[in-house]
Amino acid sequence: GNSVTQMEGPVTLSEEAFLTINCTYTATGYPSLFWYVQYPGEGLQLLLKATKADDKGSNKGFEATYRKETTSFHLEKGSVQVSDSAVYFCALSGKGCAGGTSYGKLTFGQGTILTVHP
Amino acid sequence: NAGVTQTPKFRVLKTGQSMTLLCAQDMNHEYMYWYRQDPGMGLRLIHYSVGEGTTAKGEVPDGYNVSRLKKQNFLLGLESAAPSQTSVYFCASSSNSYSNQPQHFGDGTRLSIL
């Protein structure tokens, strides 16, 4: 079955530091890959996505590249801000059994807590 | 611009009690999902629906029932609550089943079972 593995957290950084959160996946075929962000007390929001190999998703200074050869989708940001403090989830939406639809179901990683200090 | 609305936001139950969580979306989405979020485990799919009148089991369906009588609403029921069901519950919706479509999430319901 499908699975997503994220780097262990929590991650604590100073403002303006470089951020990398690793994400690797296992899936059949060609899944779509997502990063969601959850701010305190809120639901998940889509941060970025990539739907095929070598696609780069980007939003709000965050980037992630779909690497099929390494089955990875690492999240990066060049200079984090205090307002980026949140929980980040990597997720995939793949094919169902025998290549059929998965009805859009998402498989999530365990989440990585990011805290940015001034 | 409501999007996905969940009620209630918080609830405390005693073991054996029953309750229903309501999810409402105003985006005319066909697909709706219920997840639970537990520390260190990400979100896990409980049940989902691909349209009005349909429901299907997800990864962790035991102890839960769902109904989708109207397209905009997706109800999650606990018939006899257990402490293992203490969690944060999220509802989500999406416009279609294509794997590249993102899901839109509500703000969650924090449920404690004593």
PDB file of C-alpha atoms in Angstrom:
ATOM      1  CA  GLY A   1       0.000   0.000   0.000  1.00  0.00           C
ATOM      2  CA  ASN A   2       0.871   3.669  -0.048  1.00  0.00           C
ATOM      3  CA  SER A   3       2.945   5.230   2.707  1.00  0.00           C
ATOM      4  CA  VAL A   4       4.653   8.541   3.509  1.00  0.00           C
ATOM      5  CA  THR A   5       7.594   9.037   5.850  1.00  0.00           C
ATOM      6  CA  GLN A   6       8.627  12.462   7.146  1.00  0.00           C
ATOM      7  CA  MET A   7      11.710  13.450   9.053  1.00  0.00           C
ATOM      8  CA  GLU A   8      11.431  13.303  12.795  1.00  0.00           C
ATOM      9  CA  GLY A   9      10.654  16.543  14.554  1.00  0.00           C
ATOM     10  CA  PRO A  10      10.292  18.908  16.146  1.00  0.00           C
ATOM     11  CA  VAL A  11      12.441  21.311  14.167  1.00  0.00           C
ATOM     12  CA  THR A  12      13.550  24.544  15.840  1.00  0.00           C
ATOM     13  CA  LEU A  13      15.174  27.318  13.811  1.00  0.00           C
ATOM     14  CA  SER A  14      16.105  30.958  14.135  1.00  0.00           C
ATOM     15  CA  GLU A  15      14.448  33.507  11.896  1.00  0.00           C
ATOM     16  CA  GLU A  16      16.032  33.728   8.417  1.00  0.00           C
ATOM     17  CA  ALA A  17      17.512  30.219   8.665  1.00  0.00           C
ATOM     18  CA  PHE A  18      17.230  27.688   5.824  1.00  0.00           C
ATOM     19  CA  LEU A  19      14.575  25.015   6.202  1.00  0.00           C
ATOM     20  CA  THR A  20      14.475  21.470   4.877  1.00  0.00           C
ATOM     21  CA  ILE A  21      11.845  18.921   5.887  1.00  0.00           C
ATOM     22  CA  ASN A  22      12.444  15.537   4.311  1.00  0.00           C
ATOM     23  CA  CYS A  23       9.632  13.442   2.884  1.00  0.00           C
ATOM     24  CA  THR A  24       9.855  10.085   1.129  1.00  0.00           C
ATOM     25  CA  TYR A  25       7.030   7.953  -0.151  1.00  0.00           C
ATOM     26  CA  THR A  26       6.066   4.488  -1.300  1.00  0.00           C
ATOM     27  CA  ALA A  27       3.334   4.160  -3.900  1.00  0.00           C
ATOM     28  CA  THR A  28       2.473   2.312  -7.067  1.00  0.00           C
ATOM     29  CA  GLY A  29       2.363   4.219 -10.290  1.00  0.00           C
ATOM     30  CA  TYR A  30       2.523   8.002 -10.333  1.00  0.00           C
ATOM     31  CA  PRO A  31       0.939   9.597  -7.286  1.00  0.00           C
ATOM     32  CA  SER A  32       0.310  13.295  -6.778  1.00  0.00           C
ATOM     33  CA  LEU A  33       2.273  14.784  -3.897  1.00  0.00           C
ATOM     34  CA  PHE A  34       1.236  17.526  -1.495  1.00  0.00           C
ATOM     35  CA  TRP A  35       2.481  19.577   1.410  1.00  0.00           C
ATOM     36  CA  TYR A  36      -0.165  20.777   3.851  1.00  0.00           C
ATOM     37  CA  VAL A  37       0.386  23.222   6.719  1.00  0.00           C
ATOM     38  CA  GLN A  38      -1.550  23.366   9.984  1.00  0.00           C
ATOM     39  CA  TYR A  39      -1.342  26.534  12.065  1.00  0.00           C
ATOM     40  CA  PRO A  40      -2.246  26.316  15.758  1.00  0.00           C
ATOM     41  CA  GLY A  41      -5.942  25.695  16.325  1.00  0.00           C
ATOM     42  CA  GLU A  42      -6.728  25.487  12.622  1.00  0.00           C
ATOM     43  CA  GLY A  43      -7.355  22.859   9.985  1.00  0.00           C
ATOM     44  CA  LEU A  44      -4.937  21.851   7.270  1.00  0.00           C
ATOM     45  CA  GLN A  45      -4.289  24.172   4.354  1.00  0.00           C
ATOM     46  CA  LEU A  46      -2.727  23.205   1.057  1.00  0.00           C
ATOM     47  CA  LEU A  47       0.755  24.708   0.835  1.00  0.00           C
ATOM     48  CA  LEU A  48       1.893  23.314  -2.507  1.00  0.00           C
ATOM     49  CA  LYS A  49       1.560  20.314  -4.780  1.00  0.00           C
ATOM     50  CA  ALA A  50       3.223  18.482  -7.662  1.00  0.00           C
ATOM     51  CA  THR A  51       1.485  16.025  -9.919  1.00  0.00           C
ATOM     52  CA  LYS A  52       4.251  14.468 -12.014  1.00  0.00           C
ATOM     53  CA  ALA A  53       7.946  13.661 -11.880  1.00  0.00           C
ATOM     54  CA  ASP A  54      10.316  16.666 -11.860  1.00  0.00           C
ATOM     55  CA  ASP A  55       7.455  19.094 -11.174  1.00  0.00           C
ATOM     56  CA  LYS A  56       8.311  21.807  -8.663  1.00  0.00           C
ATOM     57  CA  GLY A  57       5.536  23.088  -6.443  1.00  0.00           C
ATOM     58  CA  SER A  58       6.012  26.500  -4.838  1.00  0.00           C
ATOM     59  CA  ASN A  59       4.064  28.897  -2.623  1.00  0.00           C
ATOM     60  CA  LYS A  60       4.894  31.591  -0.044  1.00  0.00           C
ATOM     61  CA  GLY A  61       8.640  31.014  -0.532  1.00  0.00           C
ATOM     62  CA  PHE A  62       8.360  27.250   0.031  1.00  0.00           C
ATOM     63  CA  GLU A  63       9.404  24.808  -2.677  1.00  0.00           C
ATOM     64  CA  ALA A  64       9.365  21.058  -3.197  1.00  0.00           C
ATOM     65  CA  THR A  65      10.415  18.994  -6.209  1.00  0.00           C
ATOM     66  CA  TYR A  66       8.848  15.647  -7.151  1.00  0.00           C
ATOM     67  CA  ARG A  67      11.804  13.249  -7.438  1.00  0.00           C
ATOM     68  CA  LYS A  68      10.643   9.911  -8.713  1.00  0.00           C
ATOM     69  CA  GLU A  69      14.127   8.372  -8.800  1.00  0.00           C
ATOM     70  CA  THR A  70      14.520   8.908  -5.058  1.00  0.00           C
ATOM     71  CA  THR A  71      10.760   8.795  -4.249  1.00  0.00           C
ATOM     72  CA  SER A  72      11.122  12.071  -2.390  1.00  0.00           C
ATOM     73  CA  PHE A  73       9.337  15.409  -2.057  1.00  0.00           C
ATOM     74  CA  HIS A  74      11.444  17.450   0.362  1.00  0.00           C
ATOM     75  CA  LEU A  75      10.119  20.833   1.510  1.00  0.00           C
ATOM     76  CA  GLU A  76      12.541  23.789   1.487  1.00  0.00           C
ATOM     77  CA  LYS A  77      12.494  27.482   2.292  1.00  0.00           C
ATOM     78  CA  GLY A  78      15.454  29.787   2.038  1.00  0.00           C
ATOM     79  CA  SER A  79      14.625  32.116   4.922  1.00  0.00           C
ATOM     80  CA  VAL A  80      11.999  31.174   7.497  1.00  0.00           C
ATOM     81  CA  GLN A  81       9.932  33.623   9.507  1.00  0.00           C
ATOM     82  CA  VAL A  82       8.320  33.370  12.930  1.00  0.00           C
ATOM     83  CA  SER A  83       4.955  33.198  11.158  1.00  0.00           C
ATOM     84  CA  ASP A  84       6.020  29.918   9.506  1.00  0.00           C
ATOM     85  CA  SER A  85       5.780  28.143  12.860  1.00  0.00           C
ATOM     86  CA  ALA A  86       3.266  25.354  12.267  1.00  0.00           C
ATOM     87  CA  VAL A  87       2.929  21.629  11.654  1.00  0.00           C
ATOM     88  CA  TYR A  88       3.798  20.487   8.127  1.00  0.00           C
ATOM     89  CA  PHE A  89       2.360  17.337   6.566  1.00  0.00           C
ATOM     90  CA  CYS A  90       3.545  15.571   3.458  1.00  0.00           C
ATOM     91  CA  ALA A  91       0.817  13.586   1.700  1.00  0.00           C
ATOM     92  CA  LEU A  92       0.174  11.619  -1.456  1.00  0.00           C
ATOM     93  CA  SER A  93      -2.862  10.766  -3.497  1.00  0.00           C
ATOM     94  CA  GLY A  94      -2.324   7.757  -5.657  1.00  0.00           C
ATOM     95  CA  LYS A  95      -3.967   5.164  -7.797  1.00  0.00           C
ATOM     96  CA  GLY A  96      -6.340   2.608  -6.353  1.00  0.00           C
ATOM     97  CA  CYS A  97      -6.138  -1.145  -6.784  1.00  0.00           C
ATOM     98  CA  ALA A  98      -5.415  -2.324 -10.339  1.00  0.00           C
ATOM     99  CA  GLY A  99      -4.664   1.247 -11.372  1.00  0.00           C
ATOM    100  CA  GLY A 100      -8.174   2.502 -10.763  1.00  0.00           C
ATOM    101  CA  THR A 101      -9.204   5.640  -8.945  1.00  0.00           C
ATOM    102  CA  SER A 102      -8.330   6.093  -5.283  1.00  0.00           C
ATOM    103  CA  TYR A 103     -11.257   8.542  -4.940  1.00  0.00           C
ATOM    104  CA  GLY A 104      -8.837  11.282  -4.011  1.00  0.00           C
ATOM    105  CA  LYS A 105      -7.926   9.662  -0.718  1.00  0.00           C
ATOM    106  CA  LEU A 106      -4.817  11.083   0.916  1.00  0.00           C
ATOM    107  CA  THR A 107      -2.090   9.199   2.745  1.00  0.00           C
ATOM    108  CA  PHE A 108      -0.303  11.449   5.235  1.00  0.00           C
ATOM    109  CA  GLY A 109       3.082  11.458   6.870  1.00  0.00           C
ATOM    110  CA  GLN A 110       3.216  11.852  10.629  1.00  0.00           C
ATOM    111  CA  GLY A 111       3.741  15.628  10.508  1.00  0.00           C
ATOM    112  CA  THR A 112       6.731  17.789  11.466  1.00  0.00           C
ATOM    113  CA  ILE A 113       6.425  20.535  14.043  1.00  0.00           C
ATOM    114  CA  LEU A 114       8.385  23.648  13.063  1.00  0.00           C
ATOM    115  CA  THR A 115       9.128  26.392  15.582  1.00  0.00           C
ATOM    116  CA  VAL A 116      10.894  29.564  14.431  1.00  0.00           C
ATOM    117  CA  HIS A 117      12.378  31.894  17.028  1.00  0.00           C
ATOM    118  CA  PRO A 118      13.048  35.608  16.489  1.00  0.00           C
TER     119      PRO A 118
ATOM    120  CA  ASN B   1     -16.605  32.335   2.448  1.00  0.00           C
ATOM    121  CA  ALA B   2     -17.254  29.448   4.869  1.00  0.00           C
ATOM    122  CA  GLY B   3     -15.720  26.491   2.979  1.00  0.00           C
ATOM    123  CA  VAL B   4     -15.867  23.465   5.303  1.00  0.00           C
ATOM    124  CA  THR B   5     -17.527  23.954   8.690  1.00  0.00           C
ATOM    125  CA  GLN B   6     -17.380  21.450  11.531  1.00  0.00           C
ATOM    126  CA  THR B   7     -19.574  21.394  14.626  1.00  0.00           C
ATOM    127  CA  PRO B   8     -19.002  21.159  17.502  1.00  0.00           C
ATOM    128  CA  LYS B   9     -15.427  22.399  17.969  1.00  0.00           C
ATOM    129  CA  PHE B  10     -14.955  20.710  21.334  1.00  0.00           C
ATOM    130  CA  ARG B  11     -16.759  17.935  23.156  1.00  0.00           C
ATOM    131  CA  VAL B  12     -16.169  15.784  26.220  1.00  0.00           C
ATOM    132  CA  LEU B  13     -17.980  12.458  26.442  1.00  0.00           C
ATOM    133  CA  LYS B  14     -18.149   9.638  28.919  1.00  0.00           C
ATOM    134  CA  THR B  15     -17.351   6.107  27.819  1.00  0.00           C
ATOM    135  CA  GLY B  16     -20.403   4.513  26.241  1.00  0.00           C
ATOM    136  CA  GLN B  17     -22.114   7.743  25.245  1.00  0.00           C
ATOM    137  CA  SER B  18     -23.009   8.474  21.660  1.00  0.00           C
ATOM    138  CA  MET B  19     -22.670  11.584  19.575  1.00  0.00           C
ATOM    139  CA  THR B  20     -22.659  12.895  16.017  1.00  0.00           C
ATOM    140  CA  LEU B  21     -20.141  15.237  14.436  1.00  0.00           C
ATOM    141  CA  LEU B  22     -21.440  17.411  11.630  1.00  0.00           C
ATOM    142  CA  CYS B  23     -19.516  18.555   8.578  1.00  0.00           C
ATOM    143  CA  ALA B  24     -20.986  21.033   6.110  1.00  0.00           C
ATOM    144  CA  GLN B  25     -19.422  22.346   2.910  1.00  0.00           C
ATOM    145  CA  ASP B  26     -20.685  25.115   0.662  1.00  0.00           C
ATOM    146  CA  MET B  27     -18.455  24.465  -2.362  1.00  0.00           C
ATOM    147  CA  ASN B  28     -20.753  21.930  -4.051  1.00  0.00           C
ATOM    148  CA  HIS B  29     -18.044  19.270  -3.716  1.00  0.00           C
ATOM    149  CA  GLU B  30     -18.861  15.670  -4.538  1.00  0.00           C
ATOM    150  CA  TYR B  31     -16.261  14.022  -2.325  1.00  0.00           C
ATOM    151  CA  MET B  32     -16.099  14.255   1.448  1.00  0.00           C
ATOM    152  CA  TYR B  33     -13.803  12.622   4.002  1.00  0.00           C
ATOM    153  CA  TRP B  34     -13.467  12.117   7.736  1.00  0.00           C
ATOM    154  CA  TYR B  35      -9.985  11.841   9.275  1.00  0.00           C
ATOM    155  CA  ARG B  36      -8.687  11.507  12.790  1.00  0.00           C
ATOM    156  CA  GLN B  37      -5.437  13.108  13.900  1.00  0.00           C
ATOM    157  CA  ASP B  38      -3.391  11.538  16.658  1.00  0.00           C
ATOM    158  CA  PRO B  39       0.053  12.635  17.898  1.00  0.00           C
ATOM    159  CA  GLY B  40       2.889  11.198  15.823  1.00  0.00           C
ATOM    160  CA  MET B  41       0.530   9.452  13.411  1.00  0.00           C
ATOM    161  CA  GLY B  42      -0.542  12.139  10.991  1.00  0.00           C
ATOM    162  CA  LEU B  43      -4.110  11.956   9.727  1.00  0.00           C
ATOM    163  CA  ARG B  44      -5.840   8.642   9.105  1.00  0.00           C
ATOM    164  CA  LEU B  45      -8.937   8.209   6.973  1.00  0.00           C
ATOM    165  CA  ILE B  46     -12.005   6.922   8.810  1.00  0.00           C
ATOM    166  CA  HIS B  47     -14.733   6.987   6.137  1.00  0.00           C
ATOM    167  CA  TYR B  48     -15.371   8.824   2.925  1.00  0.00           C
ATOM    168  CA  SER B  49     -18.174   9.559   0.477  1.00  0.00           C
ATOM    169  CA  VAL B  50     -18.066   9.916  -3.294  1.00  0.00           C
ATOM    170  CA  GLY B  51     -21.493  11.523  -3.550  1.00  0.00           C
ATOM    171  CA  GLU B  52     -24.863  12.004  -1.938  1.00  0.00           C
ATOM    172  CA  GLY B  53     -26.182   8.747  -0.521  1.00  0.00           C
ATOM    173  CA  THR B  54     -22.831   6.925  -0.699  1.00  0.00           C
ATOM    174  CA  THR B  55     -20.293   6.035   1.973  1.00  0.00           C
ATOM    175  CA  ALA B  56     -17.204   3.821   2.116  1.00  0.00           C
ATOM    176  CA  LYS B  57     -14.715   2.626   4.724  1.00  0.00           C
ATOM    177  CA  GLY B  58     -11.281   4.131   5.050  1.00  0.00           C
ATOM    178  CA  GLU B  59      -8.232   2.985   6.963  1.00  0.00           C
ATOM    179  CA  VAL B  60      -9.677   3.049  10.514  1.00  0.00           C
ATOM    180  CA  PRO B  61     -13.487   2.678  10.306  1.00  0.00           C
ATOM    181  CA  ASP B  62     -14.190   0.523  13.365  1.00  0.00           C
ATOM    182  CA  GLY B  63     -16.419   2.177  15.964  1.00  0.00           C
ATOM    183  CA  TYR B  64     -17.679   4.855  13.586  1.00  0.00           C
ATOM    184  CA  ASN B  65     -20.626   5.237  11.245  1.00  0.00           C
ATOM    185  CA  VAL B  66     -21.314   7.912   8.642  1.00  0.00           C
ATOM    186  CA  SER B  67     -24.156   9.231   6.553  1.00  0.00           C
ATOM    187  CA  ARG B  68     -24.400  11.534   3.531  1.00  0.00           C
ATOM    188  CA  LEU B  69     -28.095  12.253   3.119  1.00  0.00           C
ATOM    189  CA  LYS B  70     -27.445  15.643   1.547  1.00  0.00           C
ATOM    190  CA  LYS B  71     -24.591  16.550  -0.752  1.00  0.00           C
ATOM    191  CA  GLN B  72     -23.394  19.365   1.469  1.00  0.00           C
ATOM    192  CA  ASN B  73     -23.390  17.421   4.750  1.00  0.00           C
ATOM    193  CA  PHE B  74     -21.338  14.464   5.997  1.00  0.00           C
ATOM    194  CA  LEU B  75     -22.076  13.153   9.491  1.00  0.00           C
ATOM    195  CA  LEU B  76     -19.750  11.063  11.629  1.00  0.00           C
ATOM    196  CA  GLY B  77     -21.333   9.057  14.440  1.00  0.00           C
ATOM    197  CA  LEU B  78     -19.909   7.342  17.483  1.00  0.00           C
ATOM    198  CA  GLU B  79     -22.461   4.858  18.792  1.00  0.00           C
ATOM    199  CA  SER B  80     -20.631   3.892  21.989  1.00  0.00           C
ATOM    200  CA  ALA B  81     -17.641   6.119  22.639  1.00  0.00           C
ATOM    201  CA  ALA B  82     -14.392   4.581  23.884  1.00  0.00           C
ATOM    202  CA  PRO B  83     -11.283   6.293  25.313  1.00  0.00           C
ATOM    203  CA  SER B  84      -9.332   5.146  22.221  1.00  0.00           C
ATOM    204  CA  GLN B  85     -11.508   7.488  20.181  1.00  0.00           C
ATOM    205  CA  THR B  86     -10.109  10.538  21.933  1.00  0.00           C
ATOM    206  CA  SER B  87      -8.674  12.492  19.032  1.00  0.00           C
ATOM    207  CA  VAL B  88      -9.012  15.527  16.809  1.00  0.00           C
ATOM    208  CA  TYR B  89     -11.399  14.865  13.930  1.00  0.00           C
ATOM    209  CA  PHE B  90     -11.120  16.636  10.601  1.00  0.00           C
ATOM    210  CA  CYS B  91     -13.571  16.743   7.750  1.00  0.00           C
ATOM    211  CA  ALA B  92     -12.442  17.502   4.209  1.00  0.00           C
ATOM    212  CA  SER B  93     -13.979  17.830   0.780  1.00  0.00           C
ATOM    213  CA  SER B  94     -12.795  17.877  -2.817  1.00  0.00           C
ATOM    214  CA  SER B  95     -14.389  18.607  -6.151  1.00  0.00           C
ATOM    215  CA  ASN B  96     -13.563  15.331  -7.858  1.00  0.00           C
ATOM    216  CA  SER B  97     -11.670  12.090  -7.507  1.00  0.00           C
ATOM    217  CA  TYR B  98      -8.635  12.971  -9.584  1.00  0.00           C
ATOM    218  CA  SER B  99      -5.512  12.407  -7.525  1.00  0.00           C
ATOM    219  CA  ASN B 100      -4.182  15.888  -8.330  1.00  0.00           C
ATOM    220  CA  GLN B 101      -7.068  17.692  -6.638  1.00  0.00           C
ATOM    221  CA  PRO B 102      -6.376  19.077  -3.163  1.00  0.00           C
ATOM    222  CA  GLN B 103      -8.739  18.596  -0.288  1.00  0.00           C
ATOM    223  CA  HIS B 104     -10.249  21.464   1.698  1.00  0.00           C
ATOM    224  CA  PHE B 105     -10.283  20.967   5.454  1.00  0.00           C
ATOM    225  CA  GLY B 106     -12.426  22.177   8.315  1.00  0.00           C
ATOM    226  CA  ASP B 107     -10.922  23.485  11.550  1.00  0.00           C
ATOM    227  CA  GLY B 108     -11.449  20.225  13.412  1.00  0.00           C
ATOM    228  CA  THR B 109     -13.395  18.854  16.376  1.00  0.00           C
ATOM    229  CA  ARG B 110     -11.449  18.053  19.518  1.00  0.00           C
ATOM    230  CA  LEU B 111     -13.120  15.082  21.205  1.00  0.00           C
ATOM    231  CA  SER B 112     -12.204  13.687  24.618  1.00  0.00           C
ATOM    232  CA  ILE B 113     -13.640  10.427  25.923  1.00  0.00           C
ATOM    233  CA  LEU B 114     -13.365   9.935  29.677  1.00  0.00           C
TER     234      LEU B 114
END
